[in-house]
Amino acid sequence: MEEKKIKNEEKRSLNFIEEIIEEDIRNGKNESRVHTRFPPEPNGYLHIGHAKSICLNFGLGKKYNGKTNLRFDDTNPIKEDVEYVDSIMEDVKWLGFDWEERLFYASDYFEQLFEFALILIRNGKAYVCDMTAEEIAETRGTPTRPGIESTYRNRSIEENVELFQKMRRGAYPDGSKVLRARIDMASPNMHMRDPVLYRILHASHHRTGDQWCIYPMYDFAHGQSDSIEKITHSICTLEFEVHRPLYDWFIREIGIYAPRQIEFARLNLSYTVMSKRKLLELVKEKNVNGWDDPRMPTICGLRRRGYTPESIRNFADIIGVAKRDNMIDVSLLEFCVREDLNKHAHRRMAVLNPLKVVIDNYPEGVVEDMEAVNNPEDDNMGKRKVPFSRELFIEQEDFMENPPGKFYRLAAGKEVRLRYAYIIRCNSFIKNHETGKITEIHCTYDPLTKSGMPDSGRKVKGTLHWVSAGHAIKAEIRLYDRLFTKENPDDMPEGQSYKDCLNPESLNIISGLIEPEILSSRILDKYQFERIGYFSVDKDSTPQNLVFNRVVPLKDSWAKMEKNKEI
Ligand code: ATP
Ligand code: MG
């Protein structure tokens, strides 16, 4: 009974792609094989939208005991680069996926694709057209008006074969001829109106060098590459739904194995742009400091910021797959990383806005090692020592001269607990009368209230983090905010672009003080600075100059701290 219930629930939670795959498996389609692929074009760095696609494709491969290929759709030598190829491989691996020996390139199939084109020509299904790109665009018509047939459409098969072979041999300059499919200039689907299959491009390709001067269009390469690799489920984003009749036409006319294309909605994140063109623009125009700027939605940016692969995989899982375009709130991504780091990040105390505290009744020159747990969620992460002494720093915001009613932090005459240490009482403070700023507060501590002692006695409402003035390590702290101020930067009023809503406050660099244990940190190590947020060691960090990126602020920290827990 119980087992049955669980099984039903499992069934209900299948997404529509899994439903299709399971049905194909049940029907024995493709001998019940599942073979997917992730097919990036190496013309930019991967972003969180690609991560969604990676998790989906590799996830399905794993779930159904199948295989997943990594294939570079490298048909456009002008925009592509090995730098991108390398970064894409690094990102896929980092996300935790393995293409094993199945690394492919569309450019590996150039010869085969050329042969496919010849088949179409020989069957009267493709022709060489001498029209310019502009003429082709002008004669395409509109969705409601049919296009005009090219005057070259009725060239003989022999002439087409010869011209196409001469195109390949380099007999013609760029743009002077193209190979087009011969389908239907009146089709309601614009993609079926004699689309271009090959163009002349005397450009070096990052893999094939100068071997080719004609290159297949993406549409002519993509479906056939899937077919060559015997992909069973070719998963892509919704904009390719209208290309599907064309892909099916190629497969049918060439007479090769037919993968099944399934479209899902691309991921859109609020306060983010995801188009590679726009991301490249931000990099080139130096609105950000490179592709891996921690404010970028790129995978390398998220990695540098301190996101973990687990958190991104979990995010991809939670958002699931949709059939309609929608916008996911970026706070869901933040939630996922917070949840993961909460479980795995070591706690440290850091003060970002220091206010000096002198404990007047604490002996000078004495240092006590206080015991602090590294992660209250996981005892296995152990403990550390935090030095306590007469002079400390707390956060400016944790002291108020005239506190409102429910201020459970420090004020003259009030008591708080210093985390892992003692209860202190504030007796007086020093104020700079010119600036109005409090510069130092004087307190006394109660030696009977040491944390962890059998009966530490009194309880107080607030607990503050602190660092010992003589032991704290100075560090550069980079606080990030959203890169854009508008929820949908792609949807700006007339005459404005996404760049008009760049957030001028998206990076704020401050200097902070951290407990000395932090010296053992290494690049990409992640921490929770108690009551502040999650931080990750930046790649610019050195032992002499520690640099931290704020991954996310800590939400709900107050709610937790004020439950009067004494740790
Ligand atoms: P381009 O405009 O250069 O084609 P692209 O974002 O489509 O950009 P590709 O390299 O072609 O980039 O994408 C590789 C794969 O990632 C494709 O299968 C694509 O459908 C998928 N993908 C790209 N962007 C998203 C997104 N925002 N959400 C989900 N999947 C995406
Ligand atoms: Mg694409």
PDB file of N, CA and C in Angstrom, residues 16-70:
ATOM      1  N   PHE A  16       7.096  16.699 -18.554  1.00  0.00           N
ATOM      2  CA  PHE A  16       6.541  16.241 -19.831  1.00  0.00           C
ATOM      3  C   PHE A  16       7.593  15.577 -20.725  1.00  0.00           C
ATOM      4  N   ILE A  17       8.852  15.955 -20.548  1.00  0.00           N
ATOM      5  CA  ILE A  17       9.898  15.318 -21.360  1.00  0.00           C
ATOM      6  C   ILE A  17      10.121  13.882 -20.891  1.00  0.00           C
ATOM      7  N   GLU A  18      10.137  13.712 -19.566  1.00  0.00           N
ATOM      8  CA  GLU A  18      10.295  12.356 -19.027  1.00  0.00           C
ATOM      9  C   GLU A  18       9.122  11.462 -19.446  1.00  0.00           C
ATOM     10  N   GLU A  19       7.934  12.074 -19.502  1.00  0.00           N
ATOM     11  CA  GLU A  19       6.774  11.286 -19.923  1.00  0.00           C
ATOM     12  C   GLU A  19       6.947  10.780 -21.349  1.00  0.00           C
ATOM     13  N   ILE A  20       7.428  11.665 -22.209  1.00  0.00           N
ATOM     14  CA  ILE A  20       7.649  11.276 -23.611  1.00  0.00           C
ATOM     15  C   ILE A  20       8.702  10.166 -23.671  1.00  0.00           C
ATOM     16  N   ILE A  21       9.795  10.365 -22.927  1.00  0.00           N
ATOM     17  CA  ILE A  21      10.883   9.383 -22.967  1.00  0.00           C
ATOM     18  C   ILE A  21      10.402   8.027 -22.448  1.00  0.00           C
ATOM     19  N   GLU A  22       9.663   8.054 -21.330  1.00  0.00           N
ATOM     20  CA  GLU A  22       9.208   6.774 -20.772  1.00  0.00           C
ATOM     21  C   GLU A  22       8.258   6.058 -21.716  1.00  0.00           C
ATOM     22  N   GLU A  23       7.469   6.848 -22.433  1.00  0.00           N
ATOM     23  CA  GLU A  23       6.569   6.211 -23.386  1.00  0.00           C
ATOM     24  C   GLU A  23       7.374   5.579 -24.526  1.00  0.00           C
ATOM     25  N   ASP A  24       8.379   6.305 -24.990  1.00  0.00           N
ATOM     26  CA  ASP A  24       9.231   5.753 -26.053  1.00  0.00           C
ATOM     27  C   ASP A  24       9.931   4.483 -25.581  1.00  0.00           C
ATOM     28  N   ILE A  25      10.357   4.477 -24.326  1.00  0.00           N
ATOM     29  CA  ILE A  25      11.016   3.281 -23.785  1.00  0.00           C
ATOM     30  C   ILE A  25      10.025   2.118 -23.750  1.00  0.00           C
ATOM     31  N   ARG A  26       8.819   2.414 -23.249  1.00  0.00           N
ATOM     32  CA  ARG A  26       7.791   1.358 -23.178  1.00  0.00           C
ATOM     33  C   ARG A  26       7.481   0.788 -24.554  1.00  0.00           C
ATOM     34  N   ASN A  27       7.470   1.668 -25.565  1.00  0.00           N
ATOM     35  CA  ASN A  27       7.133   1.213 -26.921  1.00  0.00           C
ATOM     36  C   ASN A  27       8.317   0.597 -27.647  1.00  0.00           C
ATOM     37  N   GLY A  28       9.452   0.556 -26.959  1.00  0.00           N
ATOM     38  CA  GLY A  28      10.626  -0.062 -27.579  1.00  0.00           C
ATOM     39  C   GLY A  28      11.213   0.760 -28.719  1.00  0.00           C
ATOM     40  N   LYS A  29      10.864   2.036 -28.754  1.00  0.00           N
ATOM     41  CA  LYS A  29      11.417   2.891 -29.812  1.00  0.00           C
ATOM     42  C   LYS A  29      12.936   2.982 -29.666  1.00  0.00           C
ATOM     43  N   ASN A  30      13.669   2.957 -30.782  1.00  0.00           N
ATOM     44  CA  ASN A  30      15.142   2.966 -30.750  1.00  0.00           C
ATOM     45  C   ASN A  30      15.692   1.903 -29.797  1.00  0.00           C
ATOM     46  N   GLU A  31      15.121   0.737 -29.810  1.00  0.00           N
ATOM     47  CA  GLU A  31      15.519  -0.353 -28.893  1.00  0.00           C
ATOM     48  C   GLU A  31      15.521   0.136 -27.445  1.00  0.00           C
ATOM     49  N   SER A  32      14.641   1.085 -27.147  1.00  0.00           N
ATOM     50  CA  SER A  32      14.492   1.656 -25.798  1.00  0.00           C
ATOM     51  C   SER A  32      15.743   2.382 -25.309  1.00  0.00           C
ATOM     52  N   ARG A  33      16.577   2.779 -26.230  1.00  0.00           N
ATOM     53  CA  ARG A  33      17.766   3.555 -25.866  1.00  0.00           C
ATOM     54  C   ARG A  33      17.376   4.983 -25.519  1.00  0.00           C
ATOM     55  N   VAL A  34      18.158   5.632 -24.632  1.00  0.00           N
ATOM     56  CA  VAL A  34      18.016   7.075 -24.423  1.00  0.00           C
ATOM     57  C   VAL A  34      19.380   7.701 -24.654  1.00  0.00           C
ATOM     58  N   HIS A  35      19.437   8.604 -25.596  1.00  0.00           N
ATOM     59  CA  HIS A  35      20.712   9.249 -25.918  1.00  0.00           C
ATOM     60  C   HIS A  35      20.428  10.735 -26.178  1.00  0.00           C
ATOM     61  N   THR A  36      20.956  11.569 -25.305  1.00  0.00           N
ATOM     62  CA  THR A  36      20.732  13.011 -25.437  1.00  0.00           C
ATOM     63  C   THR A  36      22.069  13.694 -25.734  1.00  0.00           C
ATOM     64  N   ARG A  37      22.019  14.991 -25.909  1.00  0.00           N
ATOM     65  CA  ARG A  37      23.279  15.731 -26.136  1.00  0.00           C
ATOM     66  C   ARG A  37      23.092  17.162 -25.663  1.00  0.00           C
ATOM     67  N   PHE A  38      24.215  17.795 -25.309  1.00  0.00           N
ATOM     68  CA  PHE A  38      24.200  19.229 -25.052  1.00  0.00           C
ATOM     69  C   PHE A  38      24.998  19.875 -26.186  1.00  0.00           C
ATOM     70  N   PRO A  39      24.359  20.725 -26.991  1.00  0.00           N
ATOM     71  CA  PRO A  39      24.988  21.208 -28.226  1.00  0.00           C
ATOM     72  C   PRO A  39      25.298  22.705 -28.259  1.00  0.00           C
ATOM     73  N   PRO A  40      26.250  23.185 -27.470  1.00  0.00           N
ATOM     74  CA  PRO A  40      26.519  24.624 -27.475  1.00  0.00           C
ATOM     75  C   PRO A  40      27.257  25.075 -28.733  1.00  0.00           C
ATOM     76  N   GLU A  41      27.028  26.327 -29.087  1.00  0.00           N
ATOM     77  CA  GLU A  41      27.853  26.930 -30.120  1.00  0.00           C
ATOM     78  C   GLU A  41      28.992  27.635 -29.389  1.00  0.00           C
ATOM     79  N   PRO A  42      30.253  27.355 -29.738  1.00  0.00           N
ATOM     80  CA  PRO A  42      31.354  27.966 -28.970  1.00  0.00           C
ATOM     81  C   PRO A  42      31.586  29.428 -29.352  1.00  0.00           C
ATOM     82  N   ASN A  43      30.565  30.242 -29.102  1.00  0.00           N
ATOM     83  CA  ASN A  43      30.680  31.659 -29.445  1.00  0.00           C
ATOM     84  C   ASN A  43      30.497  32.543 -28.219  1.00  0.00           C
ATOM     85  N   GLY A  44      30.693  31.977 -27.045  1.00  0.00           N
ATOM     86  CA  GLY A  44      30.571  32.757 -25.819  1.00  0.00           C
ATOM     87  C   GLY A  44      30.683  31.810 -24.638  1.00  0.00           C
ATOM     88  N   TYR A  45      30.648  32.388 -23.449  1.00  0.00           N
ATOM     89  CA  TYR A  45      30.699  31.567 -22.237  1.00  0.00           C
ATOM     90  C   TYR A  45      29.296  31.093 -21.887  1.00  0.00           C
ATOM     91  N   LEU A  46      29.227  29.959 -21.219  1.00  0.00           N
ATOM     92  CA  LEU A  46      27.918  29.431 -20.836  1.00  0.00           C
ATOM     93  C   LEU A  46      27.326  30.231 -19.680  1.00  0.00           C
ATOM     94  N   HIS A  47      25.996  30.314 -19.665  1.00  0.00           N
ATOM     95  CA  HIS A  47      25.314  31.005 -18.571  1.00  0.00           C
ATOM     96  C   HIS A  47      24.347  30.060 -17.863  1.00  0.00           C
ATOM     97  N   ILE A  48      23.634  30.606 -16.907  1.00  0.00           N
ATOM     98  CA  ILE A  48      22.770  29.771 -16.071  1.00  0.00           C
ATOM     99  C   ILE A  48      21.656  29.100 -16.899  1.00  0.00           C
ATOM    100  N   GLY A  49      21.275  29.724 -18.006  1.00  0.00           N
ATOM    101  CA  GLY A  49      20.295  29.092 -18.901  1.00  0.00           C
ATOM    102  C   GLY A  49      20.873  27.830 -19.520  1.00  0.00           C
ATOM    103  N   HIS A  50      22.144  27.911 -19.929  1.00  0.00           N
ATOM    104  CA  HIS A  50      22.797  26.713 -20.451  1.00  0.00           C
ATOM    105  C   HIS A  50      22.903  25.647 -19.359  1.00  0.00           C
ATOM    106  N   ALA A  51      23.161  26.109 -18.130  1.00  0.00           N
ATOM    107  CA  ALA A  51      23.273  25.154 -17.019  1.00  0.00           C
ATOM    108  C   ALA A  51      21.987  24.350 -16.909  1.00  0.00           C
ATOM    109  N   LYS A  52      20.872  25.045 -17.100  1.00  0.00           N
ATOM    110  CA  LYS A  52      19.570  24.361 -17.077  1.00  0.00           C
ATOM    111  C   LYS A  52      19.538  23.252 -18.133  1.00  0.00           C
ATOM    112  N   SER A  53      19.983  23.605 -19.338  1.00  0.00           N
ATOM    113  CA  SER A  53      19.980  22.648 -20.442  1.00  0.00           C
ATOM    114  C   SER A  53      20.958  21.487 -20.190  1.00  0.00           C
ATOM    115  N   ILE A  54      22.106  21.801 -19.612  1.00  0.00           N
ATOM    116  CA  ILE A  54      23.100  20.770 -19.286  1.00  0.00           C
ATOM    117  C   ILE A  54      22.530  19.791 -18.267  1.00  0.00           C
ATOM    118  N   CYS A  55      21.948  20.345 -17.198  1.00  0.00           N
ATOM    119  CA  CYS A  55      21.378  19.493 -16.143  1.00  0.00           C
ATOM    120  C   CYS A  55      20.264  18.625 -16.714  1.00  0.00           C
ATOM    121  N   LEU A  56      19.480  19.213 -17.596  1.00  0.00           N
ATOM    122  CA  LEU A  56      18.365  18.478 -18.183  1.00  0.00           C
ATOM    123  C   LEU A  56      18.885  17.328 -19.050  1.00  0.00           C
ATOM    124  N   ASN A  57      19.774  17.634 -19.978  1.00  0.00           N
ATOM    125  CA  ASN A  57      20.249  16.608 -20.918  1.00  0.00           C
ATOM    126  C   ASN A  57      21.076  15.525 -20.230  1.00  0.00           C
ATOM    127  N   PHE A  58      22.036  15.956 -19.424  1.00  0.00           N
ATOM    128  CA  PHE A  58      22.866  14.955 -18.740  1.00  0.00           C
ATOM    129  C   PHE A  58      22.045  14.224 -17.679  1.00  0.00           C
ATOM    130  N   GLY A  59      21.115  14.958 -17.065  1.00  0.00           N
ATOM    131  CA  GLY A  59      20.255  14.358 -16.035  1.00  0.00           C
ATOM    132  C   GLY A  59      19.405  13.244 -16.628  1.00  0.00           C
ATOM    133  N   LEU A  60      18.841  13.480 -17.815  1.00  0.00           N
ATOM    134  CA  LEU A  60      18.005  12.457 -18.448  1.00  0.00           C
ATOM    135  C   LEU A  60      18.851  11.252 -18.859  1.00  0.00           C
ATOM    136  N   GLY A  61      20.048  11.542 -19.356  1.00  0.00           N
ATOM    137  CA  GLY A  61      20.950  10.448 -19.723  1.00  0.00           C
ATOM    138  C   GLY A  61      21.193   9.542 -18.524  1.00  0.00           C
ATOM    139  N   LYS A  62      21.468  10.184 -17.395  1.00  0.00           N
ATOM    140  CA  LYS A  62      21.753   9.434 -16.177  1.00  0.00           C
ATOM    141  C   LYS A  62      20.519   8.664 -15.709  1.00  0.00           C
ATOM    142  N   LYS A  63      19.402   9.382 -15.649  1.00  0.00           N
ATOM    143  CA  LYS A  63      18.184   8.795 -15.093  1.00  0.00           C
ATOM    144  C   LYS A  63      17.745   7.547 -15.865  1.00  0.00           C
ATOM    145  N   TYR A  64      17.919   7.580 -17.191  1.00  0.00           N
ATOM    146  CA  TYR A  64      17.424   6.463 -17.991  1.00  0.00           C
ATOM    147  C   TYR A  64      18.543   5.549 -18.470  1.00  0.00           C
ATOM    148  N   ASN A  65      19.657   5.579 -17.721  1.00  0.00           N
ATOM    149  CA  ASN A  65      20.751   4.671 -18.054  1.00  0.00           C
ATOM    150  C   ASN A  65      21.227   4.839 -19.481  1.00  0.00           C
ATOM    151  N   GLY A  66      21.132   6.054 -19.940  1.00  0.00           N
ATOM    152  CA  GLY A  66      21.483   6.326 -21.333  1.00  0.00           C
ATOM    153  C   GLY A  66      22.814   7.034 -21.438  1.00  0.00           C
ATOM    154  N   LYS A  67      22.979   7.764 -22.533  1.00  0.00           N
ATOM    155  CA  LYS A  67      24.228   8.469 -22.778  1.00  0.00           C
ATOM    156  C   LYS A  67      23.942   9.915 -23.133  1.00  0.00           C
ATOM    157  N   THR A  68      24.929  10.765 -22.886  1.00  0.00           N
ATOM    158  CA  THR A  68      24.789  12.164 -23.267  1.00  0.00           C
ATOM    159  C   THR A  68      26.075  12.636 -23.921  1.00  0.00           C
ATOM    160  N   ASN A  69      25.943  13.203 -25.088  1.00  0.00           N
ATOM    161  CA  ASN A  69      27.115  13.719 -25.807  1.00  0.00           C
ATOM    162  C   ASN A  69      27.304  15.195 -25.517  1.00  0.00           C
ATOM    163  N   LEU A  70      28.542  15.620 -25.590  1.00  0.00           N
ATOM    164  CA  LEU A  70      28.819  17.057 -25.672  1.00  0.00           C
ATOM    165  C   LEU A  70      29.187  17.311 -27.121  1.00  0.00           C
TER     166      LEU A  70
END
